[in-house]
Coordinates of C-alpha atoms in Angstrom, one line a residue:
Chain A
X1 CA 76.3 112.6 108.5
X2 CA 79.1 112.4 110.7
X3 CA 77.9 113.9 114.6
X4 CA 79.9 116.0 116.8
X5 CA 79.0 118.1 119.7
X6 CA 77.9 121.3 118.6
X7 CA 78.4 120.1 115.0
X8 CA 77.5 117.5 112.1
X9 CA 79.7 117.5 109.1
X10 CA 77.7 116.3 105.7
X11 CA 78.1 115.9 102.3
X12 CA 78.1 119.2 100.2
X13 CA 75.6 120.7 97.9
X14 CA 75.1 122.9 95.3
X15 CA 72.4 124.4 97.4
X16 CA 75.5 125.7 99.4
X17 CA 76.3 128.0 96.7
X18 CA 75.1 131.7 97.5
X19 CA 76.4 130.9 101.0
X20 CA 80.2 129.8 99.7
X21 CA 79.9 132.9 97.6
X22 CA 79.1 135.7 100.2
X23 CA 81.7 133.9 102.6
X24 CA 84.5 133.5 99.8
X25 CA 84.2 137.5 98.9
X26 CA 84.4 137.8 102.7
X27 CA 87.3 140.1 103.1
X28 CA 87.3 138.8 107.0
X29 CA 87.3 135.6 105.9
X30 CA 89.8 135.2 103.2
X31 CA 92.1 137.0 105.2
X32 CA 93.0 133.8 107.5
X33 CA 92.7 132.1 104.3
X34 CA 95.1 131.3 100.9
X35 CA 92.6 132.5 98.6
X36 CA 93.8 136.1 97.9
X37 CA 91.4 137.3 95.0
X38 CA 88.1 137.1 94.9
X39 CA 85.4 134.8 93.3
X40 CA 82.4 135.0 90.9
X41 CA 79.8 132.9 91.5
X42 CA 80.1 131.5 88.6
X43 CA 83.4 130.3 89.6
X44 CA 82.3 129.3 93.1
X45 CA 79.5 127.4 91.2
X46 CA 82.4 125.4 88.8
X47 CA 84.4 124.8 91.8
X48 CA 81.6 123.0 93.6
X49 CA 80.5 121.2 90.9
X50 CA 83.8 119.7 90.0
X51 CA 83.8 118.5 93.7
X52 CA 80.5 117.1 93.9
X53 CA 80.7 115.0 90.3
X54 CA 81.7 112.3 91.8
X55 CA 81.0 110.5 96.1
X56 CA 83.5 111.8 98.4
X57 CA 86.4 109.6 98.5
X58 CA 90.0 108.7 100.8
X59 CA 91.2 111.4 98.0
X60 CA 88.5 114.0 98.6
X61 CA 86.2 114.7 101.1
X62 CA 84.9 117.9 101.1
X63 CA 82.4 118.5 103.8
X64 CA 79.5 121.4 104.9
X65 CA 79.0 122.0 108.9
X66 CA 76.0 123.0 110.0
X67 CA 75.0 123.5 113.6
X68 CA 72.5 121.0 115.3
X69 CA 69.3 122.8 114.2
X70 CA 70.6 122.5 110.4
X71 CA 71.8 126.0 109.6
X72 CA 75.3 125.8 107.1
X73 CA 78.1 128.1 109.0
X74 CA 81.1 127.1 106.8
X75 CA 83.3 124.0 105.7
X76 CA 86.0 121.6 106.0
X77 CA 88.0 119.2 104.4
X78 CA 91.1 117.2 104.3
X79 CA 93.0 117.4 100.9
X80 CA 96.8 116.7 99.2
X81 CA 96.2 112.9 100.8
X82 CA 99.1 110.5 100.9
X83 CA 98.1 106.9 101.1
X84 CA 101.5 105.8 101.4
X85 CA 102.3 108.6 104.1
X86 CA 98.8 107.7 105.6
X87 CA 98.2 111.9 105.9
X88 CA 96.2 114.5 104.9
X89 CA 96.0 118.8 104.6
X90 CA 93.3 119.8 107.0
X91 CA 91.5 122.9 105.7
X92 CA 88.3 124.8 107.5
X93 CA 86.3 128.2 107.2
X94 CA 83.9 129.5 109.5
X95 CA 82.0 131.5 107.0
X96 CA 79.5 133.1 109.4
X97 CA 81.0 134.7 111.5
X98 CA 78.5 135.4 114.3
X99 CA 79.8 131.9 115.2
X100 CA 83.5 132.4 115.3
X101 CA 85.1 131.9 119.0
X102 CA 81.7 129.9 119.8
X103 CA 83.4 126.2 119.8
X104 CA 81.9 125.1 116.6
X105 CA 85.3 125.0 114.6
X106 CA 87.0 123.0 117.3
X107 CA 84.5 120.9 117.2
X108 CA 84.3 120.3 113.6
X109 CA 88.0 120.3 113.4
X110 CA 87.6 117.0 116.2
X111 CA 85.0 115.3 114.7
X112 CA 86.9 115.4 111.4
X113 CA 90.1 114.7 113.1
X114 CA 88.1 111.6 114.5
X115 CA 87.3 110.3 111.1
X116 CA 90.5 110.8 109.6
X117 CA 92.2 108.5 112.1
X118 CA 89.0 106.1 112.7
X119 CA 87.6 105.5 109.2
X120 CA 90.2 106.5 106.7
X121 CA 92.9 105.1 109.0
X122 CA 95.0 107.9 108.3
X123 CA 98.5 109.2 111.0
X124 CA 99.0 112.4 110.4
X125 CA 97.0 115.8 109.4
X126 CA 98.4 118.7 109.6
X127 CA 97.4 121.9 108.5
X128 CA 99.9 125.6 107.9
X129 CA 98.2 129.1 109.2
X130 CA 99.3 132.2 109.4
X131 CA 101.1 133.7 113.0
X132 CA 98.5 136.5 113.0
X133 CA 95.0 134.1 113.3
X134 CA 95.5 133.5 117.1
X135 CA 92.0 132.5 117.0
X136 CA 92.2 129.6 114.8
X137 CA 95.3 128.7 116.3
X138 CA 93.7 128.8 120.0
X139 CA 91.3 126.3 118.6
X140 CA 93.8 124.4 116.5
X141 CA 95.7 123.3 120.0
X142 CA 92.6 123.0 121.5
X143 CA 91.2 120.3 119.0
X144 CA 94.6 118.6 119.2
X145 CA 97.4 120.2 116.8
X146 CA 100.3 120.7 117.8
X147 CA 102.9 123.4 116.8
X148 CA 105.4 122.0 114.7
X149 CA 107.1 125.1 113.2
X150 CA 107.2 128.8 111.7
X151 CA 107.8 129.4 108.0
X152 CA 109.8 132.6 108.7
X153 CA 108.0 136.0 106.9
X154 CA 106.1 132.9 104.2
X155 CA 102.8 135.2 103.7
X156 CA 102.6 138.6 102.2
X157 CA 99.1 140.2 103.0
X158 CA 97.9 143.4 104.2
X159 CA 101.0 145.1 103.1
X160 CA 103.6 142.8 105.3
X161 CA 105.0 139.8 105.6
X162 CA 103.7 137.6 108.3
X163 CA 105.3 134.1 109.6
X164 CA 103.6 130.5 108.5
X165 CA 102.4 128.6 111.4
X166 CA 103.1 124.9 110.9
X167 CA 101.1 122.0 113.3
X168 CA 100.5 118.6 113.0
X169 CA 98.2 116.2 114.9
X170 CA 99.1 112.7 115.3
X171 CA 96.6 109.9 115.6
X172 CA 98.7 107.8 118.5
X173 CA 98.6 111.1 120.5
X174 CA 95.6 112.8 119.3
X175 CA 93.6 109.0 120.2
X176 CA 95.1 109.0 123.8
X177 CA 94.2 112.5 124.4
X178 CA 90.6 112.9 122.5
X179 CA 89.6 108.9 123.0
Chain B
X1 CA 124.9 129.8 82.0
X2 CA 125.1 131.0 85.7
X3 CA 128.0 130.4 87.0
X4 CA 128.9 129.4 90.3
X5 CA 132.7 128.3 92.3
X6 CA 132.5 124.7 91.0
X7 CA 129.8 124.3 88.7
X8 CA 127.7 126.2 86.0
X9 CA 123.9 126.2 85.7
X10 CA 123.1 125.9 82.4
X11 CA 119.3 125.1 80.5
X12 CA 117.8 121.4 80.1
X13 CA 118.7 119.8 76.9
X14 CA 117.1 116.9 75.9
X15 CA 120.3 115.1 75.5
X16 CA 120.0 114.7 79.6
X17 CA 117.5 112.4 78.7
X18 CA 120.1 109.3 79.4
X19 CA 121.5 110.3 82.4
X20 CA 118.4 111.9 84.0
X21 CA 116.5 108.6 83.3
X22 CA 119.2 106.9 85.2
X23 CA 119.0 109.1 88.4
X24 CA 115.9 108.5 88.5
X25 CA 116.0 105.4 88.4
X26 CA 119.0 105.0 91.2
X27 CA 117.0 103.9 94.7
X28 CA 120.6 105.1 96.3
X29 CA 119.5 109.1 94.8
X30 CA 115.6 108.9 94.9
X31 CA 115.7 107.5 98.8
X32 CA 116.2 111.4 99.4
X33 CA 113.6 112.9 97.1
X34 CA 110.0 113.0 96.5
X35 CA 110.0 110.3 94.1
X36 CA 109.1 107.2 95.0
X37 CA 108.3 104.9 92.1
X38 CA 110.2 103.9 89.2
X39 CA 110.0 105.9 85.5
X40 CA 110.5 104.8 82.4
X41 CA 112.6 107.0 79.9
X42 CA 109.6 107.2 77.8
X43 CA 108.0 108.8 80.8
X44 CA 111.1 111.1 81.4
X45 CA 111.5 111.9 78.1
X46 CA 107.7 113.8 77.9
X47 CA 108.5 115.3 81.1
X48 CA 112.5 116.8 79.8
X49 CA 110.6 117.6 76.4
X50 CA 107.8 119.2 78.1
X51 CA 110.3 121.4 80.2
X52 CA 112.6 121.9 77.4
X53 CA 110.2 122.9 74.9
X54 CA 109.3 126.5 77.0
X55 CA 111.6 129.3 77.6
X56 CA 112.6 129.5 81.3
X57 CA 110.5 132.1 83.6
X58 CA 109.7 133.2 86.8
X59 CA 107.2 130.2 87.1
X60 CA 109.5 128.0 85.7
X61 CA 113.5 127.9 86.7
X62 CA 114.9 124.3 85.9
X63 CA 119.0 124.0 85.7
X64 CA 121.6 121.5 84.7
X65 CA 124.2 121.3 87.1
X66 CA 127.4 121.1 85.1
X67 CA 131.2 121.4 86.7
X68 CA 133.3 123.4 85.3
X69 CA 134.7 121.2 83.0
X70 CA 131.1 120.6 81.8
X71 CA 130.0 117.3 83.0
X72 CA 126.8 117.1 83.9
X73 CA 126.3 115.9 87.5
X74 CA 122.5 117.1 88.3
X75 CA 119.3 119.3 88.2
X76 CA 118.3 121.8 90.7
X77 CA 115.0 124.3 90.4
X78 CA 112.9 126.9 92.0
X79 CA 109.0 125.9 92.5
X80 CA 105.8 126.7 93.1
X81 CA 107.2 130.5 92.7
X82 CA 104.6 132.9 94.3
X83 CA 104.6 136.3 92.8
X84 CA 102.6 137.9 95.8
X85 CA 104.3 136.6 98.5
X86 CA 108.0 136.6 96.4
X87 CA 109.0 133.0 97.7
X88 CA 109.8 129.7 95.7
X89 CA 110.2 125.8 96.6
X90 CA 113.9 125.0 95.8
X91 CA 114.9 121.4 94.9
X92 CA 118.0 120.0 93.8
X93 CA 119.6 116.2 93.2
X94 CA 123.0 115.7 92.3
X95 CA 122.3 112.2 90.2
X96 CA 125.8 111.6 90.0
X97 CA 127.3 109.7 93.4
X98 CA 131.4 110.1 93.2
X99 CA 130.3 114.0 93.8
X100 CA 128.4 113.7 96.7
X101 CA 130.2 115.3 99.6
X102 CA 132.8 117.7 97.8
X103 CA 130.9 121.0 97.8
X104 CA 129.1 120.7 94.8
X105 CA 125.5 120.6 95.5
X106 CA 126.6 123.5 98.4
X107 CA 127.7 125.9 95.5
X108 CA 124.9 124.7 93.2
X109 CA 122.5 125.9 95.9
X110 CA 124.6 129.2 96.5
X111 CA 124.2 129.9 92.8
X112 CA 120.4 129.5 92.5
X113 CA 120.0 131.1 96.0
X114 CA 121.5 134.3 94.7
X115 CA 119.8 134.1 91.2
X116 CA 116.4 133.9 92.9
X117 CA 117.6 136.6 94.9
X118 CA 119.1 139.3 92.6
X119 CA 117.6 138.4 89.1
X120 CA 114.2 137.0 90.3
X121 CA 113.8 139.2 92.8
X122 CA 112.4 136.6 95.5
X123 CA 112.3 137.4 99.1
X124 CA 112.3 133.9 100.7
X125 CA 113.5 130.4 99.4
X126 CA 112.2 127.5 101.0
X127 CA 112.9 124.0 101.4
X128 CA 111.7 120.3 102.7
X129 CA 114.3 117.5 103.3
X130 CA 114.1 113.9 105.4
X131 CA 115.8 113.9 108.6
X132 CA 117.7 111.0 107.6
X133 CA 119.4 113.2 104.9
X134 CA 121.9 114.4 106.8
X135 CA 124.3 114.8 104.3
X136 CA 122.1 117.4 102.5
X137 CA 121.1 119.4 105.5
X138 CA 124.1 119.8 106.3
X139 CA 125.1 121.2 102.9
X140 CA 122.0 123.3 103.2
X141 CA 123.2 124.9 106.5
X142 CA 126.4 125.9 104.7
X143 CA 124.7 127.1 102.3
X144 CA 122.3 129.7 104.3
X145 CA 119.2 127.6 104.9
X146 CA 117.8 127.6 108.3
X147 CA 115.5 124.9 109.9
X148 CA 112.2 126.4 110.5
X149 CA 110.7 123.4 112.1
X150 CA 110.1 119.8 111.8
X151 CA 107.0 118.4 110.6
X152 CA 106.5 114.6 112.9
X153 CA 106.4 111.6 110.9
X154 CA 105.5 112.9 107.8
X155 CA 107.3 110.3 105.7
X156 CA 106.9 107.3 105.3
X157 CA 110.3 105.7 103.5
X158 CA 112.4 102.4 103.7
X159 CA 109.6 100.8 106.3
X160 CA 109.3 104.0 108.6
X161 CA 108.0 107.1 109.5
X162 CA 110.4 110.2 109.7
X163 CA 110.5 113.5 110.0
X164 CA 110.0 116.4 107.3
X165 CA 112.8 118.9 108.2
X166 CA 111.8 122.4 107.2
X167 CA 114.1 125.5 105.9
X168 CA 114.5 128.3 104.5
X169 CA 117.1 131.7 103.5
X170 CA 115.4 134.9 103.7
X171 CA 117.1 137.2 100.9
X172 CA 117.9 139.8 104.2
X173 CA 120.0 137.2 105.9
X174 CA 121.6 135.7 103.2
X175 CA 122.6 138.5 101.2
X176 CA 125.3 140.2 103.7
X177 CA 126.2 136.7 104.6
X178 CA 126.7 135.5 100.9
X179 CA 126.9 139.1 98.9
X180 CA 125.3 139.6 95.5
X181 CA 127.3 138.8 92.1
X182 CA 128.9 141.8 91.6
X183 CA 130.8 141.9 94.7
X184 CA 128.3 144.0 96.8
X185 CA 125.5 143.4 99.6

């Protein structure tokens, strides 16, 4: 169990499953997110288990945060990890929403930001969004990314084309800021 | 075959096999791509027979660059194409060195830029280069790509950290810059 503030981050379980299900056919969820269709659970449950097969690893660590009292309100994990590059994909979802803009995805997002560069000794972890989640972006610089660039009309959803954000966080800055 | 001012695009044949293992194989080439380990030509020659035994498609658009006189000088393809949001990873390595610097990878690029934008009907063509590769951004530049951003020290090559330059052509900029094949825009 890995502590943060408002936060712990543990391991997965398949006891997650009707929760990543309701959250994955979210439309107010997916929306900030690349997955575009929707999901049986069925498929939901053969995603999970393909993750949980084996421990979590430097090459995947897929975790569940729950709040301090134990309730599951969503995921994170870093993924696409480069030992020789020494950096990660940072991916999260707040699936209950009655906890969006409450704190507890920066906070996850810096107590997995913390691990990254304290245990797995990684550099860099950056993550891409899209220009119209200001929210996730607000926390994003909050927890420590920075903005590194805008894939120029990169994401077609909702019937337009929207621009890519691009940020990074690096461990020799995000360390001096965050401690 | 496509063809371009200097060069042709043509199919994969397996009879790249000898030179494509070389490239490949050439640190001076592979300091600028992806690639970072050796291959054997066993190990190329499953990975040319796997791409030469399909038709090319949409998800699939892999070229021989050939000049004019039909020497074959490189590869260059379109990636991770996304049908929703119409864009495509473009890649490209001219394997052999005496035509670095002459405007061959430029037109190569130009070709597969407009294919992607008047055959495959893509909207955006994006790219990812080292800093250090100067010589390819600025043939990228000429050749409509525009830096989108710069992700930090994302690299680790040759016993540092660099930057990832990001860039991309939009099919709205680049077409009345560049014009389609027949002449128009």
């Amino acid at each position: 169990m890995l502590e943060g503030r408002l936060v712990k981050l543990r391991a997965r379980e398949m006891a997650d499953l009707q929760r990543n299900t309701r959250w994955i056919n979210d439309r107010e969820v997916t929306r900030f997110m690349a997955a575009r269709y929707l999901m049986s659970s069925a498929a939901e449950e053969q995603w999970m288990r393909d993750r949980m097969v084996g421990p979590m690893s430097f090459a995947a660590t897929p975790f569940a945060i729950e709040t301090k009292d134990g309730e599951h309100i969503g995921n994170t994990s870093l993924f696409n990890v480069s030992p020789e590059d020494r950096k990660a994909d940072f991916g999260i979802m707040i699936g209950e929403k009655a906890y969006w803009s409450k704190g507890y995805g920066s906070d996850a997002t810096q107590t997995l930001l913390r691990f990254a560069f304290e245990e797995m000794n990684l550099h860099r972890v950056r993550l891409d969004t899209y220009a119209f989640n200001e929210r996730a972006i607000a926390a994003y610089l909050k927890s420590g990314f920075a903005e590194e660039g805008r894939l120029r009309q990169a994401r077609y959803s909702g019937g337009a084309y929207h621009d890519v954000v691009v940020m990074g966080a690096l461990r020799d800055e995000w360390l001096a800021r965050f401690g | 075959m496509i063809e371009g001012k200097l060069v042709n695009l043509r199919a994969p044949e397996m009879t790249d096999l000898e030179r494509n293992t070389r490239w490949i194989n050439d640190r001076e080439v592979t300091r600028f791509l992806s690639l970072r380990y050796l291959m054997s030509s066993a190990a190329e020659e499953n990975w040319l027979r796997e791409r030469c035994s399909r038709p090319m498609s949409f998800a699939d658009a892999f070229f021989a660059i050939e000049t004019k006189d039909g020497q074959h000088i490189g590869n260059t393809s379109l990636f991770e194409v996304s049908p929703e949001d119409r864009k495509a990873e473009f890649g490209i390595m001219i394997g052999e060195k005496s035509y670095w610097s002459k405007g061959y990878g430029s037109d190569a690029a130009q070709t597969l830029l407009r294919f992607a934008f008047d055959e495959m009907n893509l909207h955006r063509v994006q790219l990812f280069t080292y800093e250090f590769n100067e010589r390819a951004i600025a043939a990228y530049l000429k050749s409509g790509f525009v830096e989108e951003g710069r992700r930090r020290r994302a690299i680790f090559r040759e016993g540092a950290y660099h930057d990832v330059v990001l860039m991309a052509a939009l099919r709205d900029e680049w077409l009345p810059r560049f014009g389609s094949q027949n002449g128009g825009s």
